[in-house]
Amino acid sequence: LMALMNSFKSNRELLTNVMSWPTEWNLDNYIRTYEKMHYGRSFVNTAILAGLSVSLIILFSALAGWKLCRTKTGLSRFLLKLFIFSMLIPFSSIMIPLYKVTLALGIKNSLLGLSFVYAGLGVSMAIFLYHGFVKSIPTEMEEAAAIDGASPWRRFRTIIFPLLSPTSFFLLVVNTIYTLFETFGIVHAVTQGGPSKATETLIYKVFNDGFIGLDFGGSSAQSVVLMLIVMVLTFLQFRYVERKVTY
């Protein structure tokens, strides 16, 4: 509510009384955000980052969760426990190693590099969820397909992955919203939005304009737009995508 109120104030009025209602309602902050603050570029960057990272998380985690569940060895159990344990590691403890790794691999200042970083941080929970769901799928279907000559990849693609759609849908929603709101730490640690705002996401732009540029009115307007985007995406996904999920 405060972000909504402050998005209609000038910076002078906002600094005078941050808790009051605007004395004059106007859309100057929203107009300036769209026309002069390169908001469209940050939106495209965020969409590309979300699309790449979420696709990588769903594809590789589904394959890994299926393989770890169906392979009954000590190594597979150890790897599953390792993925579960990695979820307990706080992000602040890996910021410096993460920066050094991206620098060594030459993927520091690119959206593709950021998508790999984010996917790497998100696969642990996804593998854990997929592993648990695969347990509920009868192995008889895969065995029948194997007798018919289906390869492991074809069995996964035509049998397992469609049945994992409820988990995939959940991960799609959660990770998309996470990309919009929680990628600040990754961007700040790896690229700082550079070079030349090539990796600046919506949430990092809110921070950059508000706390670095001291444009609190424009930052409040961007926060409201970001919340509206998340609300629209959530509504569309629950309203239309859920109909296509196979339970």
mmCIF file of C-alpha atoms in Angstrom:
data_model
loop_
_atom_site.group_PDB
_atom_site.id
_atom_site.type_symbol
_atom_site.label_atom_id
_atom_site.label_comp_id
_atom_site.label_asym_id
_atom_site.label_seq_id
_atom_site.Cartn_x
_atom_site.Cartn_y
_atom_site.Cartn_z
ATOM 1 C CA LEU A 1 0.000 0.000 0.000
ATOM 2 C CA MET A 2 2.845 2.390 0.800
ATOM 3 C CA ALA A 3 4.510 1.682 -2.543
ATOM 4 C CA LEU A 4 1.200 2.409 -4.293
ATOM 5 C CA MET A 5 0.710 5.693 -2.418
ATOM 6 C CA ASN A 6 4.285 6.828 -2.930
ATOM 7 C CA SER A 7 4.224 6.016 -6.632
ATOM 8 C CA PHE A 8 1.933 9.038 -7.152
ATOM 9 C CA LYS A 9 4.158 11.456 -5.212
ATOM 10 C CA SER A 10 7.056 13.591 -6.311
ATOM 11 C CA ASN A 11 10.415 12.931 -4.664
ATOM 12 C CA ARG A 12 10.110 16.145 -2.625
ATOM 13 C CA GLU A 13 6.681 15.210 -1.298
ATOM 14 C CA LEU A 14 7.753 11.635 -0.646
ATOM 15 C CA LEU A 15 10.740 12.733 1.441
ATOM 16 C CA THR A 16 8.585 15.202 3.356
ATOM 17 C CA ASN A 17 6.023 12.651 4.518
ATOM 18 C CA VAL A 18 6.337 9.077 3.361
ATOM 19 C CA MET A 19 3.233 7.893 5.256
ATOM 20 C CA SER A 20 0.673 10.404 3.954
ATOM 21 C CA TRP A 21 -1.659 10.210 0.986
ATOM 22 C CA PRO A 22 -0.533 12.162 -2.111
ATOM 23 C CA THR A 23 -1.640 15.794 -2.148
ATOM 24 C CA GLU A 24 -1.981 15.556 -5.934
ATOM 25 C CA TRP A 25 -2.586 12.322 -7.816
ATOM 26 C CA ASN A 26 -0.603 12.124 -11.054
ATOM 27 C CA LEU A 27 1.064 9.515 -13.241
ATOM 28 C CA ASP A 28 4.358 11.342 -13.767
ATOM 29 C CA ASN A 29 6.425 8.594 -12.158
ATOM 30 C CA TYR A 30 4.829 5.907 -14.333
ATOM 31 C CA ILE A 31 5.236 7.959 -17.516
ATOM 32 C CA ARG A 32 8.869 8.710 -16.701
ATOM 33 C CA THR A 33 9.521 5.069 -15.867
ATOM 34 C CA TYR A 34 8.274 3.955 -19.265
ATOM 35 C CA GLU A 35 9.688 6.746 -21.427
ATOM 36 C CA LYS A 36 13.030 7.685 -19.881
ATOM 37 C CA MET A 37 14.201 4.914 -17.550
ATOM 38 C CA HIS A 38 14.701 2.000 -20.001
ATOM 39 C CA TYR A 39 12.065 -0.075 -18.243
ATOM 40 C CA GLY A 40 11.342 -2.066 -21.389
ATOM 41 C CA ARG A 41 14.912 -3.292 -21.584
ATOM 42 C CA SER A 42 14.838 -4.488 -17.975
ATOM 43 C CA PHE A 43 11.532 -6.255 -18.654
ATOM 44 C CA VAL A 44 13.003 -8.089 -21.676
ATOM 45 C CA ASN A 45 16.093 -9.044 -19.659
ATOM 46 C CA THR A 46 13.899 -10.457 -16.883
ATOM 47 C CA ALA A 47 11.730 -12.394 -19.358
ATOM 48 C CA ILE A 48 14.791 -13.931 -21.047
ATOM 49 C CA LEU A 49 16.366 -14.831 -17.705
ATOM 50 C CA ALA A 50 13.135 -16.401 -16.441
ATOM 51 C CA GLY A 51 12.551 -18.365 -19.653
ATOM 52 C CA LEU A 52 16.081 -19.765 -19.871
ATOM 53 C CA SER A 53 16.561 -20.568 -16.188
ATOM 54 C CA VAL A 54 13.126 -22.114 -15.601
ATOM 55 C CA SER A 55 13.461 -24.247 -18.753
ATOM 56 C CA LEU A 56 16.861 -25.516 -17.603
ATOM 57 C CA ILE A 57 15.564 -26.256 -14.104
ATOM 58 C CA ILE A 58 12.531 -28.222 -15.300
ATOM 59 C CA LEU A 59 14.337 -30.214 -18.010
ATOM 60 C CA PHE A 60 17.454 -31.241 -16.113
ATOM 61 C CA SER A 61 15.748 -31.695 -12.741
ATOM 62 C CA ALA A 62 13.056 -33.930 -14.224
ATOM 63 C CA LEU A 63 15.686 -36.115 -15.885
ATOM 64 C CA ALA A 64 17.844 -36.259 -12.758
ATOM 65 C CA GLY A 65 14.908 -36.927 -10.413
ATOM 66 C CA TRP A 66 13.651 -39.750 -12.644
ATOM 67 C CA LYS A 67 17.079 -41.341 -13.013
ATOM 68 C CA LEU A 68 17.926 -41.096 -9.304
ATOM 69 C CA CYS A 69 14.578 -42.638 -8.373
ATOM 70 C CA ARG A 70 14.778 -45.523 -10.809
ATOM 71 C CA THR A 71 18.466 -46.320 -10.140
ATOM 72 C CA LYS A 72 18.657 -48.303 -6.908
ATOM 73 C CA THR A 73 22.328 -47.902 -6.011
ATOM 74 C CA GLY A 74 24.277 -46.408 -3.147
ATOM 75 C CA LEU A 75 25.601 -43.690 -5.448
ATOM 76 C CA SER A 76 22.112 -42.536 -6.423
ATOM 77 C CA ARG A 77 21.050 -42.349 -2.766
ATOM 78 C CA PHE A 78 24.211 -40.406 -1.932
ATOM 79 C CA LEU A 79 23.639 -37.934 -4.767
ATOM 80 C CA LEU A 80 20.023 -37.381 -3.681
ATOM 81 C CA LYS A 81 21.147 -36.645 -0.124
ATOM 82 C CA LEU A 82 23.797 -34.306 -1.516
ATOM 83 C CA PHE A 83 21.168 -32.342 -3.448
ATOM 84 C CA ILE A 84 18.942 -32.148 -0.364
ATOM 85 C CA PHE A 85 21.855 -30.972 1.789
ATOM 86 C CA SER A 86 22.734 -28.235 -0.723
ATOM 87 C CA MET A 87 19.334 -26.611 -0.081
ATOM 88 C CA LEU A 88 20.497 -25.847 3.480
ATOM 89 C CA ILE A 89 23.500 -23.778 2.345
ATOM 90 C CA PRO A 90 22.778 -20.023 2.628
ATOM 91 C CA PHE A 91 23.368 -17.960 -0.496
ATOM 92 C CA SER A 92 25.583 -15.476 1.348
ATOM 93 C CA SER A 93 28.169 -18.198 1.979
ATOM 94 C CA ILE A 94 28.631 -18.961 -1.725
ATOM 95 C CA MET A 95 28.574 -15.434 -3.190
ATOM 96 C CA ILE A 96 32.355 -15.090 -3.508
ATOM 97 C CA PRO A 97 32.968 -18.637 -4.888
ATOM 98 C CA LEU A 98 30.059 -18.119 -7.278
ATOM 99 C CA TYR A 99 31.576 -14.892 -8.567
ATOM 100 C CA LYS A 100 34.961 -16.562 -9.081
ATOM 101 C CA VAL A 101 33.419 -19.506 -10.946
ATOM 102 C CA THR A 102 31.446 -17.275 -13.337
ATOM 103 C CA LEU A 103 34.575 -15.197 -13.921
ATOM 104 C CA ALA A 104 36.683 -18.292 -14.662
ATOM 105 C CA LEU A 105 34.091 -19.716 -17.073
ATOM 106 C CA GLY A 106 33.701 -16.413 -18.917
ATOM 107 C CA ILE A 107 29.944 -16.166 -18.330
ATOM 108 C CA LYS A 108 29.969 -13.258 -15.895
ATOM 109 C CA ASN A 109 28.350 -10.492 -17.929
ATOM 110 C CA SER A 110 25.606 -12.263 -19.850
ATOM 111 C CA LEU A 111 22.018 -13.339 -19.349
ATOM 112 C CA LEU A 112 22.963 -16.856 -20.450
ATOM 113 C CA GLY A 113 25.543 -17.031 -17.685
ATOM 114 C CA LEU A 114 23.044 -15.718 -15.133
ATOM 115 C CA SER A 115 20.491 -18.299 -16.255
ATOM 116 C CA PHE A 116 22.991 -21.120 -15.643
ATOM 117 C CA VAL A 117 23.795 -19.686 -12.205
ATOM 118 C CA TYR A 118 20.140 -19.411 -11.260
ATOM 119 C CA ALA A 119 19.350 -22.866 -12.651
ATOM 120 C CA GLY A 120 22.201 -24.331 -10.625
ATOM 121 C CA LEU A 121 20.792 -22.778 -7.472
ATOM 122 C CA GLY A 122 17.265 -24.002 -8.198
ATOM 123 C CA VAL A 123 17.774 -27.601 -9.320
ATOM 124 C CA SER A 124 18.202 -29.057 -5.823
ATOM 125 C CA MET A 125 14.630 -28.383 -4.715
ATOM 126 C CA ALA A 126 13.294 -29.360 -8.139
ATOM 127 C CA ILE A 127 15.155 -32.691 -8.127
ATOM 128 C CA PHE A 128 13.838 -33.435 -4.646
ATOM 129 C CA LEU A 129 10.244 -32.750 -5.750
ATOM 130 C CA TYR A 130 10.539 -34.714 -8.989
ATOM 131 C CA HIS A 131 12.157 -37.649 -7.178
ATOM 132 C CA GLY A 132 9.254 -37.855 -4.767
ATOM 133 C CA PHE A 133 6.672 -37.678 -7.565
ATOM 134 C CA VAL A 134 8.374 -40.326 -9.711
ATOM 135 C CA LYS A 135 8.029 -42.754 -6.784
ATOM 136 C CA SER A 136 4.244 -42.637 -7.217
ATOM 137 C CA ILE A 137 4.432 -43.605 -10.916
ATOM 138 C CA PRO A 138 4.118 -47.399 -11.435
ATOM 139 C CA THR A 139 7.178 -48.942 -13.038
ATOM 140 C CA GLU A 140 4.974 -51.321 -15.047
ATOM 141 C CA MET A 141 4.305 -48.621 -17.651
ATOM 142 C CA GLU A 142 8.009 -48.119 -18.291
ATOM 143 C CA GLU A 143 8.616 -51.875 -18.357
ATOM 144 C CA ALA A 144 5.860 -52.365 -20.953
ATOM 145 C CA ALA A 145 7.333 -49.579 -23.086
ATOM 146 C CA ALA A 146 10.808 -51.125 -22.785
ATOM 147 C CA ILE A 147 9.441 -54.484 -23.986
ATOM 148 C CA ASP A 148 7.977 -52.663 -26.999
ATOM 149 C CA GLY A 149 11.445 -51.353 -27.815
ATOM 150 C CA ALA A 150 11.208 -47.807 -26.469
ATOM 151 C CA SER A 151 14.544 -46.253 -25.564
ATOM 152 C CA PRO A 152 15.076 -44.679 -22.103
ATOM 153 C CA TRP A 153 14.797 -41.184 -23.584
ATOM 154 C CA ARG A 154 11.555 -42.068 -25.353
ATOM 155 C CA ARG A 155 10.126 -43.595 -22.172
ATOM 156 C CA PHE A 156 10.942 -40.427 -20.284
ATOM 157 C CA ARG A 157 9.608 -38.119 -22.997
ATOM 158 C CA THR A 158 6.331 -39.948 -23.708
ATOM 159 C CA ILE A 159 5.463 -41.480 -20.327
ATOM 160 C CA ILE A 160 7.259 -39.918 -17.386
ATOM 161 C CA PHE A 161 7.494 -36.242 -18.284
ATOM 162 C CA PRO A 162 3.771 -35.802 -19.120
ATOM 163 C CA LEU A 163 2.874 -37.428 -15.786
ATOM 164 C CA LEU A 164 5.174 -34.960 -14.006
ATOM 165 C CA SER A 165 3.132 -32.002 -15.236
ATOM 166 C CA PRO A 166 1.678 -31.094 -11.782
ATOM 167 C CA THR A 167 5.192 -30.756 -10.361
ATOM 168 C CA SER A 168 6.389 -28.965 -13.500
ATOM 169 C CA PHE A 169 3.484 -26.524 -13.238
ATOM 170 C CA PHE A 170 4.290 -25.821 -9.597
ATOM 171 C CA LEU A 171 7.969 -25.231 -10.381
ATOM 172 C CA LEU A 172 7.048 -23.009 -13.321
ATOM 173 C CA VAL A 173 4.960 -20.737 -11.100
ATOM 174 C CA VAL A 174 7.367 -20.683 -8.151
ATOM 175 C CA ASN A 175 10.542 -20.125 -10.163
ATOM 176 C CA THR A 176 8.993 -17.480 -12.426
ATOM 177 C CA ILE A 177 7.891 -15.449 -9.413
ATOM 178 C CA TYR A 178 11.268 -16.088 -7.790
ATOM 179 C CA THR A 179 13.006 -14.742 -10.894
ATOM 180 C CA LEU A 180 10.970 -11.544 -10.697
ATOM 181 C CA PHE A 181 11.573 -10.894 -6.999
ATOM 182 C CA GLU A 182 14.526 -12.882 -5.657
ATOM 183 C CA THR A 183 17.223 -12.583 -8.333
ATOM 184 C CA PHE A 184 18.602 -9.385 -6.817
ATOM 185 C CA GLY A 185 21.301 -11.233 -4.859
ATOM 186 C CA ILE A 186 22.494 -13.197 -7.900
ATOM 187 C CA VAL A 187 22.604 -10.150 -10.190
ATOM 188 C CA HIS A 188 24.259 -7.993 -7.538
ATOM 189 C CA ALA A 189 26.899 -10.623 -6.776
ATOM 190 C CA VAL A 190 27.730 -11.549 -10.377
ATOM 191 C CA THR A 191 27.084 -8.638 -12.777
ATOM 192 C CA GLN A 192 25.725 -5.592 -10.892
ATOM 193 C CA GLY A 193 23.358 -5.181 -13.844
ATOM 194 C CA GLY A 194 26.163 -4.599 -16.353
ATOM 195 C CA PRO A 195 27.652 -4.246 -18.795
ATOM 196 C CA SER A 196 25.597 -1.193 -19.876
ATOM 197 C CA LYS A 197 22.460 -2.586 -18.169
ATOM 198 C CA ALA A 198 22.608 -5.734 -20.338
ATOM 199 C CA THR A 199 21.787 -7.931 -17.315
ATOM 200 C CA GLU A 200 19.670 -5.498 -15.293
ATOM 201 C CA THR A 201 16.435 -7.182 -14.191
ATOM 202 C CA LEU A 202 13.268 -5.509 -12.942
ATOM 203 C CA ILE A 203 13.978 -6.043 -9.260
ATOM 204 C CA TYR A 204 17.571 -4.832 -9.629
ATOM 205 C CA LYS A 205 16.347 -1.739 -11.462
ATOM 206 C CA VAL A 206 14.068 -0.927 -8.509
ATOM 207 C CA PHE A 207 17.116 -1.040 -6.219
ATOM 208 C CA ASN A 208 19.386 0.806 -8.635
ATOM 209 C CA ASP A 209 16.987 3.691 -9.266
ATOM 210 C CA GLY A 210 15.751 3.943 -5.687
ATOM 211 C CA PHE A 211 18.846 3.445 -3.535
ATOM 212 C CA ILE A 212 21.604 4.457 -5.967
ATOM 213 C CA GLY A 213 19.819 7.060 -8.080
ATOM 214 C CA LEU A 214 17.662 8.252 -5.135
ATOM 215 C CA ASP A 215 14.576 8.392 -7.368
ATOM 216 C CA PHE A 216 12.150 7.091 -4.761
ATOM 217 C CA GLY A 217 9.018 8.030 -6.679
ATOM 218 C CA GLY A 218 10.127 6.217 -9.821
ATOM 219 C CA SER A 219 11.273 3.228 -7.758
ATOM 220 C CA SER A 220 7.856 3.046 -6.058
ATOM 221 C CA ALA A 221 6.133 3.134 -9.450
ATOM 222 C CA GLN A 222 8.350 0.299 -10.678
ATOM 223 C CA SER A 223 7.519 -1.733 -7.557
ATOM 224 C CA VAL A 224 3.799 -1.361 -8.253
ATOM 225 C CA VAL A 225 4.244 -2.386 -11.901
ATOM 226 C CA LEU A 226 6.307 -5.402 -10.805
ATOM 227 C CA MET A 227 3.620 -6.519 -8.366
ATOM 228 C CA LEU A 228 0.948 -6.126 -11.058
ATOM 229 C CA ILE A 229 3.004 -8.253 -13.477
ATOM 230 C CA VAL A 230 3.259 -11.027 -10.895
ATOM 231 C CA MET A 231 -0.479 -10.860 -10.161
ATOM 232 C CA VAL A 232 -1.357 -11.068 -13.872
ATOM 233 C CA LEU A 233 1.050 -13.964 -14.494
ATOM 234 C CA THR A 234 -0.278 -15.886 -11.499
ATOM 235 C CA PHE A 235 -3.888 -15.351 -12.586
ATOM 236 C CA LEU A 236 -3.208 -16.430 -16.178
ATOM 237 C CA GLN A 237 -1.323 -19.531 -15.093
ATOM 238 C CA PHE A 238 -3.965 -20.679 -12.615
ATOM 239 C CA ARG A 239 -6.806 -19.713 -14.971
ATOM 240 C CA TYR A 240 -5.576 -21.250 -18.219
ATOM 241 C CA VAL A 241 -2.441 -23.380 -17.763
ATOM 242 C CA GLU A 242 -3.952 -25.487 -14.962
ATOM 243 C CA ARG A 243 -6.593 -26.779 -17.361
ATOM 244 C CA LYS A 244 -3.900 -28.546 -19.377
ATOM 245 C CA VAL A 245 -2.243 -30.216 -16.422
ATOM 246 C CA THR A 246 -2.697 -33.983 -16.346
ATOM 247 C CA TYR A 247 -3.362 -35.219 -12.820
#
